[in-house]
Coordinates of C-alpha atoms in Angstrom, one line a residue:
Chain A
X1 CA 0.0 0.0 0.0
X2 CA 1.4 3.4 -1.0
X3 CA 1.8 5.7 2.0
X4 CA -0.9 8.4 2.1
X5 CA 0.4 11.8 1.1
X6 CA 0.6 14.4 4.0
X7 CA -2.3 16.8 3.8
X8 CA -2.0 20.5 3.8
X9 CA -3.2 22.5 6.8
X10 CA -6.2 23.8 4.9
X11 CA -7.2 20.4 3.8
X12 CA -7.2 19.0 7.3
X13 CA -8.9 22.0 8.7
X14 CA -11.7 21.7 6.2
X15 CA -12.2 18.1 7.3
X16 CA -12.3 18.4 11.1
X17 CA -15.3 19.2 13.1
X18 CA -15.5 22.8 14.0
X19 CA -16.9 24.6 17.1
X20 CA -18.3 28.0 17.6
X21 CA -15.4 30.5 18.1
X22 CA -17.2 32.5 20.7
X23 CA -17.8 29.4 22.8
X24 CA -14.1 28.5 22.5
X25 CA -13.0 32.0 23.5
X26 CA -15.5 32.1 26.4
X27 CA -14.5 28.7 27.7
X28 CA -10.9 29.5 27.7
X29 CA -11.6 32.9 29.3
X30 CA -13.6 31.1 32.0
X31 CA -10.7 28.7 32.7
X32 CA -8.2 31.6 33.1
X33 CA -10.6 33.6 35.3
X34 CA -11.2 30.5 37.5
X35 CA -7.5 29.8 37.8
X36 CA -6.9 33.4 38.8
X37 CA -9.6 33.2 41.5
X38 CA -8.3 29.8 42.8
X39 CA -4.6 30.4 42.7
X40 CA -4.4 34.2 43.1
X41 CA -0.8 34.4 42.1
X42 CA -0.2 35.3 38.4
X43 CA 3.0 33.1 38.3
X44 CA 1.1 30.1 39.6
X45 CA -1.6 30.6 36.9
X46 CA 1.1 30.8 34.2
X47 CA 2.5 27.5 35.5
X48 CA -0.9 25.8 35.7
X49 CA -1.8 26.9 32.2
X50 CA 1.4 25.5 30.9
X51 CA 0.7 22.2 32.7
X52 CA -2.8 22.0 31.3
X53 CA -1.4 22.7 27.9
X54 CA 1.2 19.9 28.4
X55 CA -1.5 17.4 29.3
X56 CA -3.4 18.4 26.2
X57 CA -0.4 18.3 24.0
X58 CA 0.6 14.7 24.9
X59 CA -2.8 13.5 23.6
X60 CA -3.2 15.9 20.8
X61 CA -0.1 14.8 19.0
X62 CA -1.6 11.4 18.0
X63 CA -4.7 13.1 16.8
X64 CA -2.5 15.4 14.7
X65 CA -0.4 12.5 13.3
X66 CA -3.5 10.4 12.5
X67 CA -5.4 13.1 10.7
X68 CA -2.6 14.9 8.9
X69 CA -0.5 12.0 7.7
X70 CA 2.8 13.8 8.1
X71 CA 5.8 11.6 8.0
X72 CA 8.8 11.9 10.4
X73 CA 10.4 15.3 10.1
X74 CA 13.9 15.3 8.9
X75 CA 15.1 18.1 11.1
X76 CA 13.9 20.7 13.5
X77 CA 13.3 23.2 10.7
X78 CA 10.8 20.9 9.2
X79 CA 9.2 20.4 12.6
X80 CA 8.7 24.1 13.1
X81 CA 7.2 24.5 9.6
X82 CA 4.8 21.6 10.2
X83 CA 3.7 23.1 13.5
X84 CA 3.2 26.5 12.0
X85 CA 1.5 25.5 8.8
X86 CA -0.4 22.4 9.6
X87 CA -0.7 22.0 13.3
X88 CA -1.8 25.5 14.3
X89 CA -4.0 25.6 11.2
X90 CA -5.7 22.3 12.1
X91 CA -6.4 23.2 15.7
X92 CA -6.7 26.9 15.8
X93 CA -7.6 27.8 12.3
X94 CA -4.6 30.2 12.0
X95 CA -1.1 29.8 10.6
X96 CA 2.1 31.2 12.0
X97 CA 5.3 32.2 10.3
X98 CA 8.6 30.8 11.3
X99 CA 11.4 33.3 11.7
X100 CA 14.6 34.2 13.6
X101 CA 16.5 30.9 13.3
X102 CA 19.6 30.8 15.3
X103 CA 22.9 29.5 13.9
X104 CA 22.6 25.8 14.8
X105 CA 19.0 25.6 13.7
X106 CA 17.8 24.6 17.2
X107 CA 15.9 27.8 18.0
X108 CA 13.2 29.7 16.1
X109 CA 10.2 32.0 16.5
X110 CA 6.7 31.3 15.6
X111 CA 4.8 34.5 14.9
X112 CA 1.0 34.5 15.0
X113 CA -0.8 37.4 13.5
X114 CA -4.1 36.1 14.7
X115 CA -5.0 34.3 17.9
X116 CA -8.5 33.0 18.6
X117 CA -7.9 32.6 22.3
X118 CA -7.6 36.3 22.9
X119 CA -10.6 37.7 21.0
X120 CA -12.2 40.4 23.0
X121 CA -9.6 40.1 25.8
X122 CA -7.9 43.0 27.6
X123 CA -5.6 42.4 30.6
X124 CA -6.3 44.5 33.7
X125 CA -3.4 46.2 35.6
X126 CA -3.7 43.5 38.4
X127 CA -2.7 40.8 35.9
X128 CA 0.3 42.3 34.2
X129 CA 2.6 39.3 34.6
X130 CA 0.0 36.9 33.1
X131 CA 0.8 35.0 29.9
X132 CA -2.8 34.6 28.9
X133 CA -2.1 32.1 26.1
X134 CA 0.3 30.1 28.1
X135 CA -1.7 27.0 27.4
X136 CA -0.3 27.1 23.8
X137 CA 3.3 26.9 24.9
X138 CA 2.4 23.8 27.0
X139 CA 0.5 22.2 24.1
X140 CA 3.5 22.5 21.8
X141 CA 6.0 21.3 24.5
X142 CA 3.8 18.3 25.3
X143 CA 3.2 17.3 21.8
X144 CA 6.9 17.5 20.8
X145 CA 7.9 15.5 23.9
X146 CA 5.9 12.6 22.7
X147 CA 7.8 12.6 19.4
X148 CA 11.1 12.5 21.3
X149 CA 12.0 16.2 21.3
X150 CA 12.6 18.0 24.6
X151 CA 11.9 21.7 24.0
X152 CA 11.5 25.0 25.8
X153 CA 8.6 27.2 24.6
X154 CA 8.3 30.7 25.8
X155 CA 6.5 33.9 24.9
X156 CA 8.6 36.7 23.5
X157 CA 5.9 39.0 22.3
X158 CA 2.3 39.2 23.5
X159 CA -0.3 41.6 22.1
X160 CA -2.1 41.6 25.4
X161 CA 1.0 43.1 27.0
X162 CA 1.3 45.8 24.3
X163 CA 3.4 44.2 21.6
X164 CA 2.5 44.1 18.0
X165 CA 2.1 40.4 17.5
X166 CA 2.2 37.0 19.3
X167 CA 5.7 35.5 19.2
X168 CA 6.6 32.1 20.7
X169 CA 10.3 31.2 21.0
X170 CA 10.7 27.5 20.3
X171 CA 14.0 26.0 21.4
X172 CA 15.1 22.4 21.0
X173 CA 16.9 21.2 24.1
X174 CA 17.6 17.6 23.0
X175 CA 16.4 14.8 20.9
X176 CA 15.7 11.8 23.1
X177 CA 15.0 8.7 20.9
X178 CA 13.6 5.6 22.6
X179 CA 16.1 3.9 24.8
X180 CA 16.4 0.2 24.2
X181 CA 18.5 -2.0 26.5
X182 CA 20.5 -3.4 23.7
X183 CA 23.8 -1.7 23.8
X184 CA 26.6 -3.2 21.7
X185 CA 29.4 -2.2 24.0
X186 CA 28.0 -3.6 27.2
Chain B
X1 CA -12.1 -12.8 0.3
X2 CA -13.4 -12.9 3.8
X3 CA -11.2 -11.1 6.3
X4 CA -10.3 -13.3 9.2
X5 CA -8.6 -11.4 12.0
X6 CA -7.3 -13.6 14.8
X7 CA -6.3 -11.0 17.3
X8 CA -5.4 -7.3 17.8
X9 CA -2.8 -5.9 20.1
X10 CA -1.9 -2.4 21.1
X11 CA 1.4 -1.7 22.9
X12 CA 2.5 1.5 24.5
X13 CA 5.9 3.1 23.9
X14 CA 7.5 1.2 26.8
X15 CA 6.4 -2.2 25.4
X16 CA 3.5 -2.8 27.8
X17 CA 0.3 -4.3 26.5
X18 CA -2.5 -1.8 26.7
X19 CA -5.1 -3.6 24.6
X20 CA -5.7 -7.2 23.5
X21 CA -8.7 -8.4 21.6
X22 CA -9.1 -12.0 20.4
X23 CA -11.4 -12.7 17.5
X24 CA -10.9 -16.5 16.9
X25 CA -11.1 -19.5 19.1
X26 CA -7.8 -20.9 18.0
X27 CA -4.7 -19.6 19.8
X28 CA -6.7 -17.8 22.5
X29 CA -4.3 -16.6 25.2
X30 CA -4.7 -15.8 28.8
X31 CA -3.6 -12.4 30.2
X32 CA 0.0 -13.5 31.1
X33 CA 0.7 -15.0 27.7
X34 CA -0.6 -12.0 25.9
X35 CA 1.5 -9.7 28.0
X36 CA 4.5 -11.8 27.4
X37 CA 3.9 -11.9 23.6
X38 CA 3.5 -8.1 23.5
X39 CA 6.8 -7.6 25.2
X40 CA 8.4 -10.1 22.9
X41 CA 7.1 -8.3 19.9
X42 CA 8.2 -4.9 21.2
X43 CA 11.7 -6.2 21.6
X44 CA 11.7 -7.9 18.2
X45 CA 10.5 -4.8 16.6
X46 CA 13.3 -2.8 18.2
X47 CA 15.9 -5.3 17.2
X48 CA 14.7 -5.3 13.6
X49 CA 15.4 -1.6 13.4
X50 CA 19.0 -2.1 14.6
X51 CA 19.5 -5.1 12.3
X52 CA 18.1 -3.6 9.2
X53 CA 20.5 -2.8 6.4
X54 CA 18.4 0.1 5.2
X55 CA 19.0 3.5 6.8
X56 CA 16.1 5.0 8.8
X57 CA 14.2 1.7 9.1
X58 CA 11.2 2.0 11.3
X59 CA 10.8 -1.7 12.1
X60 CA 8.8 -4.7 11.1
X61 CA 5.6 -4.0 9.2
X62 CA 4.7 -7.4 8.0
X63 CA 5.5 -10.9 9.2
X64 CA 4.3 -13.7 7.0
X65 CA 4.1 -17.3 8.3
X66 CA 2.5 -20.5 7.1
X67 CA -0.7 -20.1 9.2
X68 CA -0.9 -16.4 9.8
X69 CA 0.2 -12.9 8.8
X70 CA 1.1 -10.2 11.3
X71 CA 0.8 -6.6 10.3
X72 CA 2.3 -4.0 12.5
X73 CA 1.9 -0.2 12.5
X74 CA 3.9 2.1 14.8
X75 CA 2.9 5.7 15.2
X76 CA 5.5 8.4 15.5
X77 CA 4.8 8.5 19.2
X78 CA 5.9 4.9 19.7
X79 CA 2.5 3.2 20.1
X80 CA 2.3 0.0 18.2
X81 CA -0.8 -1.5 16.7
X82 CA -0.5 -5.0 15.4
X83 CA -3.0 -7.5 14.1
X84 CA -2.6 -11.3 13.6
X85 CA -4.8 -12.5 10.7
X86 CA -5.3 -15.2 8.1
X87 CA -2.5 -15.4 5.5
X88 CA -3.3 -13.2 2.6
X89 CA -5.9 -11.0 4.3
X90 CA -6.2 -7.7 2.4
X91 CA -6.4 -4.1 3.6
X92 CA -4.8 -4.7 7.1
X93 CA -2.7 -1.6 6.8
X94 CA -5.8 0.5 6.2
X95 CA -7.5 -1.3 9.1
X96 CA -4.5 -0.5 11.4
X97 CA -4.7 3.2 10.3
X98 CA -8.4 3.2 11.1
X99 CA -7.8 1.6 14.5
X100 CA -5.1 4.3 15.2
X101 CA -7.8 7.0 14.4
X102 CA -10.2 5.2 16.8
X103 CA -7.5 5.2 19.4
X104 CA -6.9 9.0 19.0
X105 CA -10.6 9.6 19.3
X106 CA -12.1 7.3 21.9
X107 CA -9.1 6.6 24.0
X108 CA -6.9 9.7 24.0
X109 CA -9.8 12.2 24.0
X110 CA -11.3 10.5 27.0
X111 CA -10.1 12.7 29.9
X112 CA -10.4 9.8 32.4
X113 CA -8.0 7.6 30.4
X114 CA -4.5 7.6 31.9
X115 CA -1.8 7.6 29.3
X116 CA 0.2 4.4 28.8
X117 CA -2.3 2.4 31.0
X118 CA -4.5 -0.4 29.8
X119 CA -7.4 0.7 27.7
X120 CA -10.8 0.3 29.3
X121 CA -13.0 2.5 27.1
X122 CA -16.3 1.1 26.1
X123 CA -16.7 3.5 23.2
X124 CA -13.4 2.3 21.8
X125 CA -14.6 -1.3 22.1
X126 CA -17.9 -0.6 20.4
X127 CA -16.4 1.3 17.5
X128 CA -13.6 -1.3 17.1
X129 CA -16.1 -4.1 16.8
X130 CA -17.9 -2.2 14.0
X131 CA -14.6 -1.5 12.2
X132 CA -13.5 -5.1 12.3
X133 CA -16.6 -6.7 10.9
X134 CA -15.8 -8.5 7.8
X135 CA -17.9 -6.5 5.4
X136 CA -16.5 -3.3 6.8
X137 CA -12.9 -4.4 6.3
X138 CA -13.6 -5.2 2.7
X139 CA -14.6 -1.6 2.1
X140 CA -11.3 -0.3 3.4
X141 CA -9.7 -1.3 0.1
X142 CA -11.4 1.6 -1.7

């Protein structure tokens, strides 16, 4: 059987079930508000959002692989492209651009012009340290960990904090392929 | 040709058996045997990647014996789905891909399912039974 060709972000997005965008934005907003009420500390909320995102990401990756038929990425550059063009499109309906590669090709930026999580949102003065979309960084980190890449994902620019776009810095820490207890030298 | 699936196994990335379904009366195994077989297959699959003369080999996809065929699919996340069936059964790769999709839907999206643990999801069982019915499998060839 010939392997199925990988589908473009648009093709996959057209085929998945969609949900009302307002419901999505309101649900996410409710989660963040509740976390702020329960945890009170902005740093704690950031951490919790990242953890929630991680738990989503570890499950979402198989969904992504099953529906989009992407094959194993050759290098980290390809991984970043696939996340930006297919992954984000499939789950958020938006694409990102990949920029600012460092010399070794292990670190890049994903710039999102549009972000459905933050429709209608303004951060009050009391929540200035909050990374409202921190769930996204957790999702990407969790998903990549399940395909043997340990990464660090942080927000560089955040429109809710006054910047002009949403920029995520994606850094590959290490590739950890499956360890099998069959070493030749032992 | 009627599809005759003998059994289906799903192994997590560490080699532990998380799902086993038996469709025929011959070769029915008890829990311990199925666990042992799953670990064996996990190891053989890993060894085959090391032994393979081709670069970037991703492990055994098909094992053909006199009395059965074994088709194996490994996702990029390390979860393996393999089915033991009658020799010459068609469309098993498509079936495995379909089972992978059922896994991502009814198992992974169940918030009460713990990752890497044995699968105890009724919806998965129901949908799986539908997918493995003989007439459904024949349609997978389209």
